[in-house]
mmCIF file of C-alpha atoms and ligand atoms in Angstrom:
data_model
loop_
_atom_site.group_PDB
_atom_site.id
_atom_site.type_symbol
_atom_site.label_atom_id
_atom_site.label_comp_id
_atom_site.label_asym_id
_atom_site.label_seq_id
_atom_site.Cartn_x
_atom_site.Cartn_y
_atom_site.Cartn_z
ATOM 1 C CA UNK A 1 -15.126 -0.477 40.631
ATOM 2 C CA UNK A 2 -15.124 -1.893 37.292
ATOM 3 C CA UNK A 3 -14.024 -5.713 36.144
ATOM 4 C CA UNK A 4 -10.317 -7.016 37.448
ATOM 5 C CA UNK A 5 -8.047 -6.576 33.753
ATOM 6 C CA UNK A 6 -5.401 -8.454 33.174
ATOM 7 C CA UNK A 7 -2.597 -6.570 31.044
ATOM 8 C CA UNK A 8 0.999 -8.671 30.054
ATOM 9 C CA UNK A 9 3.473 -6.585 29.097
ATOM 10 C CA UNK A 10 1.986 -3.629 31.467
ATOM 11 C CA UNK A 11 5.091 -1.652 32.281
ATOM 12 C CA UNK A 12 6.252 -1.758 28.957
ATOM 13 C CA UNK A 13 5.411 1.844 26.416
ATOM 14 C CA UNK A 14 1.608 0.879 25.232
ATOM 15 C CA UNK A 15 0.796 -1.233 28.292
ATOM 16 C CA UNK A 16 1.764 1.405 30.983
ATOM 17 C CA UNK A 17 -0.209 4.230 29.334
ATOM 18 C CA UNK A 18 -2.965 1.988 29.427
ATOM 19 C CA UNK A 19 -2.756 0.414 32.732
ATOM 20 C CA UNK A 20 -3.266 4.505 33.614
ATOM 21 C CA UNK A 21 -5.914 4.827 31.376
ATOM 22 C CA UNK A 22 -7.535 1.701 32.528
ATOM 23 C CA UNK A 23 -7.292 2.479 36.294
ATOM 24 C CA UNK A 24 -8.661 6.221 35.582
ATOM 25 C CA UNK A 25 -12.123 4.601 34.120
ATOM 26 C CA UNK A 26 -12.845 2.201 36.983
ATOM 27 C CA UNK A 27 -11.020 -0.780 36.271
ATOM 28 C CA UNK A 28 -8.774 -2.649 38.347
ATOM 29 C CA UNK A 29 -5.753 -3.774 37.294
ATOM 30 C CA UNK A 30 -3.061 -6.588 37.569
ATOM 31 C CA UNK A 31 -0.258 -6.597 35.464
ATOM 32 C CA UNK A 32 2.252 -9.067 34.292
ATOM 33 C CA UNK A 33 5.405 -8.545 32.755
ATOM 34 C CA UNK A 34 8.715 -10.411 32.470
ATOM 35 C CA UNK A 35 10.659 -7.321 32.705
ATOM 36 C CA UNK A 36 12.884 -8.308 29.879
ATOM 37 C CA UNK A 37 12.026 -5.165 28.106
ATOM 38 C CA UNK A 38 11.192 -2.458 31.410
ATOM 39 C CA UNK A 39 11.537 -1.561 34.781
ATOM 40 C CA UNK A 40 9.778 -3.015 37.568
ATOM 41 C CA UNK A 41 9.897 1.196 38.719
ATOM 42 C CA UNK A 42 7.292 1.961 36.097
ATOM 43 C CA UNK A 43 4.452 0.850 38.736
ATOM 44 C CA UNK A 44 5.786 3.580 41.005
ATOM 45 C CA UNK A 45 5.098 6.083 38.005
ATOM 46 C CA UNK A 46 1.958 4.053 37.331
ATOM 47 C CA UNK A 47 1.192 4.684 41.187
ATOM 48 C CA UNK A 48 2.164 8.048 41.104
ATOM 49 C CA UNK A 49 0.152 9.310 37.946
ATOM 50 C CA UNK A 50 -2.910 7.950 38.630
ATOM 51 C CA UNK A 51 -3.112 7.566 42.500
ATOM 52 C CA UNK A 52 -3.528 3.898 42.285
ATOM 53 C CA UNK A 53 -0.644 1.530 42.533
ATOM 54 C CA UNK A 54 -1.800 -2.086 40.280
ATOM 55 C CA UNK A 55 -0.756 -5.336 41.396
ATOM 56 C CA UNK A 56 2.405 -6.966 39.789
ATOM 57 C CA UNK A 57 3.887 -10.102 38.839
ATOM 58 C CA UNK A 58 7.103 -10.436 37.412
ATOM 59 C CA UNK A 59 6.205 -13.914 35.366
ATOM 60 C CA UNK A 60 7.157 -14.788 31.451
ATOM 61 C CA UNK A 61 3.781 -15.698 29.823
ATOM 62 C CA UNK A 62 5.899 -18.403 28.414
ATOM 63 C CA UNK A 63 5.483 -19.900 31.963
ATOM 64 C CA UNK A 64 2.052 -21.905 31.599
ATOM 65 C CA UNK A 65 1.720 -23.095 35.588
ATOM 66 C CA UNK A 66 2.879 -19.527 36.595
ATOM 67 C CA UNK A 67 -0.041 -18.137 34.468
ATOM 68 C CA UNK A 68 -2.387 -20.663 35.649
ATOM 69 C CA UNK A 69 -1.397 -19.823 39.397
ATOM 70 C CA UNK A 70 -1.975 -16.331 38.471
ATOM 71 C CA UNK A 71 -5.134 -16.507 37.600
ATOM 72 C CA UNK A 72 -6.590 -18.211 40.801
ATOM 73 C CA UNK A 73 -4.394 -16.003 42.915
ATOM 74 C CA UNK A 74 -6.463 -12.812 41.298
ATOM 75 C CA UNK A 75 -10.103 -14.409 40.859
ATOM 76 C CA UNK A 76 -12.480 -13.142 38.796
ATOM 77 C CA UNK A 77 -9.766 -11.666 36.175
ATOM 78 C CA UNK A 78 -12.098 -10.882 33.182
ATOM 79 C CA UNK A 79 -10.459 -9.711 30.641
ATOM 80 C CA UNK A 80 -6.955 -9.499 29.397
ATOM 81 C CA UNK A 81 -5.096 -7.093 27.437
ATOM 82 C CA UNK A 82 -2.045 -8.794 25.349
ATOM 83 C CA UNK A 83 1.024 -6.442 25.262
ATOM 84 C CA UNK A 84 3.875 -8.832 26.024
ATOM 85 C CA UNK A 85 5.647 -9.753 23.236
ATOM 86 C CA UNK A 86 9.322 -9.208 21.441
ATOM 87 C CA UNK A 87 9.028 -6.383 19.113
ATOM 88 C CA UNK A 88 12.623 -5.729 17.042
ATOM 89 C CA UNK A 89 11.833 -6.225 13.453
ATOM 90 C CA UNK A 90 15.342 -6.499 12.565
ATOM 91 C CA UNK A 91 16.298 -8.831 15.855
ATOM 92 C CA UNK A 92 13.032 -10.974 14.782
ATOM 93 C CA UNK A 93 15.001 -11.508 11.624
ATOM 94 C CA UNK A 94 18.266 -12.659 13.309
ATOM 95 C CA UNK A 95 16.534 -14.741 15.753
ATOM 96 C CA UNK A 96 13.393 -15.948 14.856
ATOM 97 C CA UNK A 97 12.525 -19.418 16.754
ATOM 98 C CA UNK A 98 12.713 -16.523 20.089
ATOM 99 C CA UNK A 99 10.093 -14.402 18.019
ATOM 100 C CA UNK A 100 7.994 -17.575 17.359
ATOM 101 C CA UNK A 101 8.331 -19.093 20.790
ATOM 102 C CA UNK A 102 7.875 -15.823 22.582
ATOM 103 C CA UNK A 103 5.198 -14.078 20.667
ATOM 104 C CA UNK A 104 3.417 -17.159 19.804
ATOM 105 C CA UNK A 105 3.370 -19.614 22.775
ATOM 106 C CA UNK A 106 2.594 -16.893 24.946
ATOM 107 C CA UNK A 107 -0.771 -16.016 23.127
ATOM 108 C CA UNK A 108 -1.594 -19.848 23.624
ATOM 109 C CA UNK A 109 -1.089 -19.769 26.761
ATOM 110 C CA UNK A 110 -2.936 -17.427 27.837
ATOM 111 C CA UNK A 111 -5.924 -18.024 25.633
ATOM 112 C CA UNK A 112 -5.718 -21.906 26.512
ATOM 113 C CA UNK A 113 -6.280 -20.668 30.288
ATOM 114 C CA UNK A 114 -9.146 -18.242 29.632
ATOM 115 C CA UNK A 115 -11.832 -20.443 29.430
ATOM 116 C CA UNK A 116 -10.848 -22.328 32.770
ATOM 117 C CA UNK A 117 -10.742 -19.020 34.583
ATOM 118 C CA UNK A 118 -14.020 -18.018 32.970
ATOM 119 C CA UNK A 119 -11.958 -14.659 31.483
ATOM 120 C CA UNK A 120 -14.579 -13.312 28.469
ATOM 121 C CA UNK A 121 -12.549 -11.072 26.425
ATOM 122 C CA UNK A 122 -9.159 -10.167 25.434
ATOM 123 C CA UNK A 123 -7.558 -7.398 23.448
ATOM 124 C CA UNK A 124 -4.921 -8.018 21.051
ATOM 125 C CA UNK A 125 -2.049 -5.617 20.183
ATOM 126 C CA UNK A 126 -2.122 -6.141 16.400
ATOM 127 C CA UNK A 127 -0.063 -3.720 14.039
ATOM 128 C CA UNK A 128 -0.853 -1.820 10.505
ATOM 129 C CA UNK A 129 2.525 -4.157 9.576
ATOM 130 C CA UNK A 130 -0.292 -7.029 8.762
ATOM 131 C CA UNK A 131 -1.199 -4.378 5.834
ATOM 132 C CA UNK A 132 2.286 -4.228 3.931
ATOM 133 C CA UNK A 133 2.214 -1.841 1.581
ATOM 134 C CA UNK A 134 -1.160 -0.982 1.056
ATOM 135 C CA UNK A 135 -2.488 -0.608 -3.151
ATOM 136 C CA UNK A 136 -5.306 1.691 -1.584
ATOM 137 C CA UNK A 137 -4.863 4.885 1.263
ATOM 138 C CA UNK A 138 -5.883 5.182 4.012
ATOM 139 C CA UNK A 139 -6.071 1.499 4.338
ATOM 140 C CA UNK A 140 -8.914 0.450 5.596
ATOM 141 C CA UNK A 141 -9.374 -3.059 7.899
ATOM 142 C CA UNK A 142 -10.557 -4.995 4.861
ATOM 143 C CA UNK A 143 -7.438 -4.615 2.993
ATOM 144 C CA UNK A 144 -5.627 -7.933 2.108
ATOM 145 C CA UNK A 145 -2.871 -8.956 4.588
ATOM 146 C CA UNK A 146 -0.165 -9.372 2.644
ATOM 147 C CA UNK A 147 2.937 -11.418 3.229
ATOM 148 C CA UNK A 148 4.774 -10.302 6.175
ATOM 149 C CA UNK A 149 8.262 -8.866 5.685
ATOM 150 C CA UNK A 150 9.961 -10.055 8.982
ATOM 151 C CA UNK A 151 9.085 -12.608 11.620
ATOM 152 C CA UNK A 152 8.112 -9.999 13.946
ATOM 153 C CA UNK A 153 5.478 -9.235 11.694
ATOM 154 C CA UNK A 154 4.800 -12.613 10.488
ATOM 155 C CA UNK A 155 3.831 -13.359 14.184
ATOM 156 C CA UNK A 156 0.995 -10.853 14.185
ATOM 157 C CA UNK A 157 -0.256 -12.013 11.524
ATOM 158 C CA UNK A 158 0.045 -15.696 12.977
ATOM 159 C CA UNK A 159 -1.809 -14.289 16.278
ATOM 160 C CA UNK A 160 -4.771 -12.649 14.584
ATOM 161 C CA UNK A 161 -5.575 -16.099 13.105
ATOM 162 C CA UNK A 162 -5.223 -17.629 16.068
ATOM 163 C CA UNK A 163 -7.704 -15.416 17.682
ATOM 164 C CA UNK A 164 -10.097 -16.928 14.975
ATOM 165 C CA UNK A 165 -9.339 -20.141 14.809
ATOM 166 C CA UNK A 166 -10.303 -20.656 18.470
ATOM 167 C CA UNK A 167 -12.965 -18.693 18.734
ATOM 168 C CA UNK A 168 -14.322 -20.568 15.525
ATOM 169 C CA UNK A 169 -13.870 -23.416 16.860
ATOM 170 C CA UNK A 170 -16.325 -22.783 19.704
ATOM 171 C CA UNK A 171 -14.237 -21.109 22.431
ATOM 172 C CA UNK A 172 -16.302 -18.836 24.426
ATOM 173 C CA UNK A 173 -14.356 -15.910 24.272
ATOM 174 C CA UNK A 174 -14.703 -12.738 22.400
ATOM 175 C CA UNK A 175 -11.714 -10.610 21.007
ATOM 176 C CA UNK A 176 -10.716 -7.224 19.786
ATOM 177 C CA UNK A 177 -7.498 -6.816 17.008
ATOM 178 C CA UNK A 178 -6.419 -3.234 17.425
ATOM 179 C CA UNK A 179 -3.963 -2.558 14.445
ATOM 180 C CA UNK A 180 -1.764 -0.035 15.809
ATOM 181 C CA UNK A 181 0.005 2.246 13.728
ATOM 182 C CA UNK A 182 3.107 4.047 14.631
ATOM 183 C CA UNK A 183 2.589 4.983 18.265
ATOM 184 C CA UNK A 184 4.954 7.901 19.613
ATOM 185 C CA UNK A 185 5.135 10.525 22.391
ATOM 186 C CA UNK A 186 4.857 10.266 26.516
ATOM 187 C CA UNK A 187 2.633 10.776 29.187
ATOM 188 C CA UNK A 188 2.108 14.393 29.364
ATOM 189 C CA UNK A 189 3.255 14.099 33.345
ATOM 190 C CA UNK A 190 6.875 13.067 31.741
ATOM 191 C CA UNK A 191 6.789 9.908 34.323
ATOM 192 C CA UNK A 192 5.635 7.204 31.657
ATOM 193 C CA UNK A 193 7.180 6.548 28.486
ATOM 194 C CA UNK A 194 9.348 4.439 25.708
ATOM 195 C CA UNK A 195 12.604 3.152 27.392
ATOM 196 C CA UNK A 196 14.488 1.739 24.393
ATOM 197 C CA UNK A 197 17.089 -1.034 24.875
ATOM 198 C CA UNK A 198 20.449 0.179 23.484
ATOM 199 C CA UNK A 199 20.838 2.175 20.327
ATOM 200 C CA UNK A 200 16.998 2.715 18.885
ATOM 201 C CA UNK A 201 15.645 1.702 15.532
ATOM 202 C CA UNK A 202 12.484 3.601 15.882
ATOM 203 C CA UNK A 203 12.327 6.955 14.450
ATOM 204 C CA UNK A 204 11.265 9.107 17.757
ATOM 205 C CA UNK A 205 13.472 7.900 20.194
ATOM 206 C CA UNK A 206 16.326 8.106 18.146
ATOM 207 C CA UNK A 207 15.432 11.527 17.076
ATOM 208 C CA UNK A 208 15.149 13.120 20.535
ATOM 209 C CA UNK A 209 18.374 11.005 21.653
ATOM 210 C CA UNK A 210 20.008 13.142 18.632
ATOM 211 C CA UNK A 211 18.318 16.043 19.845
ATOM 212 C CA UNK A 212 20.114 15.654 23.583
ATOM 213 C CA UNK A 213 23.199 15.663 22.635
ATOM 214 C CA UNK A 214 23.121 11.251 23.198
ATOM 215 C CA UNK A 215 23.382 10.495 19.485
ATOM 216 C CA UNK A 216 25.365 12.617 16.870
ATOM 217 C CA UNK A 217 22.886 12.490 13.743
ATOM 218 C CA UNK A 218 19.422 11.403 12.515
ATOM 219 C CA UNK A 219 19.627 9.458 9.841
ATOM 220 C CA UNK A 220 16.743 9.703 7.308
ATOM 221 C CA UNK A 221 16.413 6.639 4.975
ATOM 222 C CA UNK A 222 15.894 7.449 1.677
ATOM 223 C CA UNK A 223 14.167 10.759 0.297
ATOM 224 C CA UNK A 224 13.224 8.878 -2.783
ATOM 225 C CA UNK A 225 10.619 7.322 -2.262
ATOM 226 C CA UNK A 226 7.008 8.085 -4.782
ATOM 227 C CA UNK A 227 6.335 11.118 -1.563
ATOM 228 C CA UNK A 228 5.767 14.377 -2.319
ATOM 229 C CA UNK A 229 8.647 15.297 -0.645
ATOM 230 C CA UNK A 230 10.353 11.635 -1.106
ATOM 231 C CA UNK A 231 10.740 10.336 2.443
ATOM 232 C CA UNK A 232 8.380 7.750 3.867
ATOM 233 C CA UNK A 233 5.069 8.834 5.082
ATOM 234 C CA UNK A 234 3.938 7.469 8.093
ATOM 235 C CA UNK A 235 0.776 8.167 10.467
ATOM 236 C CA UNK A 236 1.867 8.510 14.285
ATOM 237 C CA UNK A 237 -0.658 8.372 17.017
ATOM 238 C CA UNK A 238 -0.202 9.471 20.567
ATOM 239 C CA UNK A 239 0.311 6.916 23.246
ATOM 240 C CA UNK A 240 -2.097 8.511 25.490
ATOM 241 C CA UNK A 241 -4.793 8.573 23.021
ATOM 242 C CA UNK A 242 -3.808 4.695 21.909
ATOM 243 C CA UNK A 243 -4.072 3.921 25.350
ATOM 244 C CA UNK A 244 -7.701 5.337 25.151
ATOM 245 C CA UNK A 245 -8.514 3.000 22.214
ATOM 246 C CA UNK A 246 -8.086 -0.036 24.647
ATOM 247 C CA UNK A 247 -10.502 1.063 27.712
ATOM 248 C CA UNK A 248 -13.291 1.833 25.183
ATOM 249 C CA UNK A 249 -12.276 -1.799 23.153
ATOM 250 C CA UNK A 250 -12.495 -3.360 26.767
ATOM 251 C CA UNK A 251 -15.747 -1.763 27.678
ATOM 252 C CA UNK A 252 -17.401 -2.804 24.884
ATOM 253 C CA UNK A 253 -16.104 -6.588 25.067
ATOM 254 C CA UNK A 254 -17.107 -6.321 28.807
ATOM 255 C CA UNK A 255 -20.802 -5.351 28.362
ATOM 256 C CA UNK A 256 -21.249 -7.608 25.597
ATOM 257 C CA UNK A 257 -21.556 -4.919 22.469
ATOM 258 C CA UNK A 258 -19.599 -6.767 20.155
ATOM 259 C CA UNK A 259 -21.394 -7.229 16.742
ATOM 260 C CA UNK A 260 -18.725 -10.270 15.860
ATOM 261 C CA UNK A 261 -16.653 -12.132 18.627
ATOM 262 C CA UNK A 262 -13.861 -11.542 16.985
ATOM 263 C CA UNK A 263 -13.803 -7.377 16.112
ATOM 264 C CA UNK A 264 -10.577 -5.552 14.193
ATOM 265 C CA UNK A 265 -9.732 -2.066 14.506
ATOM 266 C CA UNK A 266 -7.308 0.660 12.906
ATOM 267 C CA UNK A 267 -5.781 2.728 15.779
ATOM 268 C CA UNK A 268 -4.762 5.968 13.757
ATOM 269 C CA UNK A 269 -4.698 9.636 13.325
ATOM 270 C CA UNK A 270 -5.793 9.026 9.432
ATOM 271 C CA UNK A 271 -3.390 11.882 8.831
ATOM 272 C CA UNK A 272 -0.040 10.807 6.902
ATOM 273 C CA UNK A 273 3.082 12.263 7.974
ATOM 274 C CA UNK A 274 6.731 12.187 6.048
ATOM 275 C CA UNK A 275 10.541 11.676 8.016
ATOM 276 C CA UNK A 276 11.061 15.150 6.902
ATOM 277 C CA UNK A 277 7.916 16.837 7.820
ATOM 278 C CA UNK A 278 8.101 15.207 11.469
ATOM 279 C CA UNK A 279 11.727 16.180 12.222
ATOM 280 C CA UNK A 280 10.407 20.165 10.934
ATOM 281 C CA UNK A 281 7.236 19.705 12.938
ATOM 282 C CA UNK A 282 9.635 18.085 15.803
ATOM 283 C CA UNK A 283 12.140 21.591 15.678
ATOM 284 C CA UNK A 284 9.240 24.141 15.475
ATOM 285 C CA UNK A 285 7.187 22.934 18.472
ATOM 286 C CA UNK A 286 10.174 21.957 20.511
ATOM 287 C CA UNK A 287 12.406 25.160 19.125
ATOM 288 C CA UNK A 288 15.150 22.519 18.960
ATOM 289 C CA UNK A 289 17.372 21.981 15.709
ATOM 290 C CA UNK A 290 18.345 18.424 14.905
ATOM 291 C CA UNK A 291 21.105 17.499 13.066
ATOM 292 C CA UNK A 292 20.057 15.205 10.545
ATOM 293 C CA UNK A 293 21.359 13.604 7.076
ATOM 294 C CA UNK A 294 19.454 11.735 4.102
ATOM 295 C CA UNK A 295 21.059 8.023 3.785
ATOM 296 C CA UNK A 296 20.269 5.591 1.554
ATOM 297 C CA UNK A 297 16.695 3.211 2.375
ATOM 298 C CA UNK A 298 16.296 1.161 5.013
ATOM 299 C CA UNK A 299 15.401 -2.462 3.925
ATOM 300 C CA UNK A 300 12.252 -3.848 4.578
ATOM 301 C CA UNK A 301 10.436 0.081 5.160
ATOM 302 C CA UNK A 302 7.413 0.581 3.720
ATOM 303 C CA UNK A 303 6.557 3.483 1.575
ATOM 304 C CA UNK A 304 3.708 4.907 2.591
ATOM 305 C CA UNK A 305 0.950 3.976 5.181
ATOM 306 C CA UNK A 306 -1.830 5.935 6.858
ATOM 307 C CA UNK A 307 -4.747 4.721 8.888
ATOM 308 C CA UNK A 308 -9.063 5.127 7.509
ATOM 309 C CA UNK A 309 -9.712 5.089 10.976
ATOM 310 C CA UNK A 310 -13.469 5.551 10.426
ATOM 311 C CA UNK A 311 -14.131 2.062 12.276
ATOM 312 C CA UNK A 312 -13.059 2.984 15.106
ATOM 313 C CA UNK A 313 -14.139 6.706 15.396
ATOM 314 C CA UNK A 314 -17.951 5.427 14.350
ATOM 315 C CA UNK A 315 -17.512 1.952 16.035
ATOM 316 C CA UNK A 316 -15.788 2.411 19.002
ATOM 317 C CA UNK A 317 -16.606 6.162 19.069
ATOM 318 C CA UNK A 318 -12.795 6.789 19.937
ATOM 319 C CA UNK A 319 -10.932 9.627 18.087
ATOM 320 C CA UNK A 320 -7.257 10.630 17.972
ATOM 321 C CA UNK A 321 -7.295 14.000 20.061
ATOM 322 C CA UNK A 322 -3.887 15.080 20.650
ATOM 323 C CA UNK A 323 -2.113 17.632 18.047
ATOM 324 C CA UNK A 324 1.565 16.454 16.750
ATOM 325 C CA UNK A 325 2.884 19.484 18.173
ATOM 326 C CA UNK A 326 1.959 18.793 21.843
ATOM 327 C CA UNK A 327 3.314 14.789 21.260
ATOM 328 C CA UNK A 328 6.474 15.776 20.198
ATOM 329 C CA UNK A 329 6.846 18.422 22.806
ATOM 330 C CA UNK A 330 5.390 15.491 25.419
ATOM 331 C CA UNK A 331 8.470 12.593 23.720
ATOM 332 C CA UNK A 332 10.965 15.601 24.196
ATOM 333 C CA UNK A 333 9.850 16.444 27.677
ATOM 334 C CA UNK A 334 10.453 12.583 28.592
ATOM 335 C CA UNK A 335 13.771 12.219 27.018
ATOM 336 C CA UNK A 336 14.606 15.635 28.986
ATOM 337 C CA UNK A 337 13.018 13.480 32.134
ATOM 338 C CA UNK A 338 15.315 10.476 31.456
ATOM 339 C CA UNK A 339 18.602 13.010 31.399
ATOM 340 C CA UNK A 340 17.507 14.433 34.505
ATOM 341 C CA UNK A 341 17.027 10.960 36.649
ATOM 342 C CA UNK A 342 20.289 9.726 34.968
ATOM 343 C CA UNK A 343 19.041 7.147 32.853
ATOM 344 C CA UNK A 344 19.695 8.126 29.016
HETATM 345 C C1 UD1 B 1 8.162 -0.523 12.720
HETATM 346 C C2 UD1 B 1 7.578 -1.813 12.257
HETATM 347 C C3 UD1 B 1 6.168 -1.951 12.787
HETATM 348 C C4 UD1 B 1 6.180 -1.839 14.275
HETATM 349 C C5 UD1 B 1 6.808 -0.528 14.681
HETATM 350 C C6 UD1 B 1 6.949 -0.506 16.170
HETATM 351 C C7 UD1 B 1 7.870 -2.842 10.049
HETATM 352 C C8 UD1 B 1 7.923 -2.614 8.579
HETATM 353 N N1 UD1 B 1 7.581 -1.793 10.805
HETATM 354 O O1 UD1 B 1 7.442 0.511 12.077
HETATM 355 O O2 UD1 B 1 5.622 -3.171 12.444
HETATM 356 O O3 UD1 B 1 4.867 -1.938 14.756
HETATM 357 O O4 UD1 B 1 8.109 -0.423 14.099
HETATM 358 O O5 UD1 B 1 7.161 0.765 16.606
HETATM 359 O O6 UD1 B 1 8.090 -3.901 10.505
HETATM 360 N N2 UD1 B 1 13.331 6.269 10.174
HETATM 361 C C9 UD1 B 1 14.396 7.079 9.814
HETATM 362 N N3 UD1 B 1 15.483 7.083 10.627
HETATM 363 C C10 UD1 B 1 15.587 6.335 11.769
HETATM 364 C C11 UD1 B 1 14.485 5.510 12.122
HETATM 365 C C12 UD1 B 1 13.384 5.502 11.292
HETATM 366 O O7 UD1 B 1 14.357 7.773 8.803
HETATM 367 O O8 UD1 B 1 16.626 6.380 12.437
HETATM 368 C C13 UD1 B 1 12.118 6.266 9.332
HETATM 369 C C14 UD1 B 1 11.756 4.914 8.758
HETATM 370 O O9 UD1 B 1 12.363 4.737 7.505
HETATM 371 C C15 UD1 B 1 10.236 5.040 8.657
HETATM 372 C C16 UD1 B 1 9.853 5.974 9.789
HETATM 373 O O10 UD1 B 1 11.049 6.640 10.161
HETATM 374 O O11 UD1 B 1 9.884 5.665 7.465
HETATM 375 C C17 UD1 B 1 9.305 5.242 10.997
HETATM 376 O O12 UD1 B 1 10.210 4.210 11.353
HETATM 377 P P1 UD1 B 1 10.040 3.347 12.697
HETATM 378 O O13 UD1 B 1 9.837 4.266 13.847
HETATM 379 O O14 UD1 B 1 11.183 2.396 12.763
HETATM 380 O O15 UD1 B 1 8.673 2.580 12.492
HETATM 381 P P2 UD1 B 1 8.174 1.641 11.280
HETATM 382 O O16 UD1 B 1 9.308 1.098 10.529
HETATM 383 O O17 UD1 B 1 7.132 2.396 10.549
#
């Protein structure tokens, strides 16, 4: 058995995948998670794909004592894995002391509490938001940051320098930034995936929710954008093979390979996809037809982003392995999944 992880946010979309992925190299697991934005049945599913069931908590990493207690209850925790967090861009923008408070005191907290519980590492779930709209693609991690277009993106930002400032400042801790890009698709088993909260603003789960019959249209914004086909290009990366990126981040925090103590990664395909080539990619694999219209832009949307995830692939030595064809058949098998057992 590997070290004891600590994941927040763990039966959320990113953090169950990688509680799997975790348990499947060795490590052991204890996840906490406020439930605000899951099910406390995703560590059955957890249990049930990989044969190991992780301990819980249901605790708000806004709760300081209740972390504290946590971390004596489950000795020898030794590295954490930050997930929890509020992540509506356009909610972050109607409420954004709850985006502050949440997403910021809860990094705090737990990095506050690391040192006393001698925890060495933790992993960060950064975004390519931090990049903007990048003058140079594939961006690469030593591309400005530019100014962030919503709270929600202003507090990754915020967190990154965090990170730094502490561990500047002499904490003795080490840290890995994974800039995620535009994570989509399901666990392959169908029993792990994105369970969105009302109507969705993302593009995948609103697209197979058209495609069961749950939502009337797609609606594409904008196919004028400087594309060559004019809608916005984007570069989506499997859950599964996300979830990946974090056991080989945490291995290398956890036998002490880190070059810096503070380490940033791109977590991309490095292959740029457009709205309209996804929802034709999404009908041929699938053999479904989606009804879908071109609307005007959506405010705030970036052109065009896609990941140089050389870092990484030389770095880390992870890769993005999974074709688009088998992670839009594996999104559409779990909406088909959530039908079945009544849920959406
Ligand atoms: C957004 C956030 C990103 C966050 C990610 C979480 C910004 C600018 N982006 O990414 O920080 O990490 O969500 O998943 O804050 N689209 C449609 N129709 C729809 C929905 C989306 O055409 O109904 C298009 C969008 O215009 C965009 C693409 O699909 O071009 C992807 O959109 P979405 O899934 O919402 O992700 P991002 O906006 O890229």
């Amino acid at each position: 058995m590997k070290d004891k992880i600590l994941v927040t946010g763990g039966t959320g979309y990113i953090g169950s995948h990688t509680v799997v992925e975790l348990q499947n190299s060795g490590y052991e697991v204890v996840i906490v998670d406020n439930l605000s934005n899951s099910r406390a049945d995703v560590v059955d599913n957890i249990a049930k794909v990989s044969g190991i069931r992780p301990a819980f908590e249901a605790l708000d990493c806004l709760d300081y004592e209740g972390l504290d207690a946590l971390f004596t209850k489950y000795k020898g925790i030794k590295g954490i894995i930050h997930f929890a967090a509020s992540k509506a861009v356009g909610e972050s923008v109607q409420k954004p002391l709850l985006y502050y408070r949440n997403n910021l005191v809860s990094l705090i907290n737990l990095l506050e509490l690391m040192p006393k519980h001698g925890v060495e590492g933790i992993i960060f779930s950064s975004s390519c938001t931090v990049y903007g709209q990048p003058d140079i693609l594939p961006v690469t991690e030593e591309a400005p940051i530019k100014v962030a277009e919503s709270p929600y993106g202003n507090t990754k930002q915020i967190n990154e320098e965090i990170i730094r400032d502490y561990i500047k400042s002499g904490a003795p801790i080490n840290a890995i930034l994974l800039r995620y890009f535009n994570p989509i698709g399901a666990h392959p088993t169908a029993l792990l995936g994105e369970l969105p909260n009302g109507v969705p603003q993302n593009l995948i789960p609103f697209l197979t929710q058209t495609a069961i019959g749950i939502r009337e249209k797609l609606s594409v914004f904008g196919d004028d954008y400087n594309t060559p086909d004019g809608s916005c290009i984007r570069d989506y990366i499997n859950v599964v093979d996300l979830a990946k990126a974090h056991v080989v981040a945490m291995d290398r925090i956890m036998k002490q390979k880190q070059e810096e103590k503070v380490e940033v990664f791109n977590i991309g395909t490095g292959r740029g996809l457009s709205v309209l080539e996804l929802i034709h990619a999404f009908e041929e694999s699938t053999g479904v037809k989606l009804n879908y219209q071109i609307v005007g832009r959506r405010a705030g949307d970036i052109e065009q982003v896609w990941a140089n995830p050389d870092r990484a692939n030389n770095v880390l030595g992870w890769k993005a392995e999974s074709t688009i064809e088998d992670t839009l058949r594996s999104a559409w098998a779990w909406q088909k999944k959530l039908r079945e057992d009544g849920i959406q």
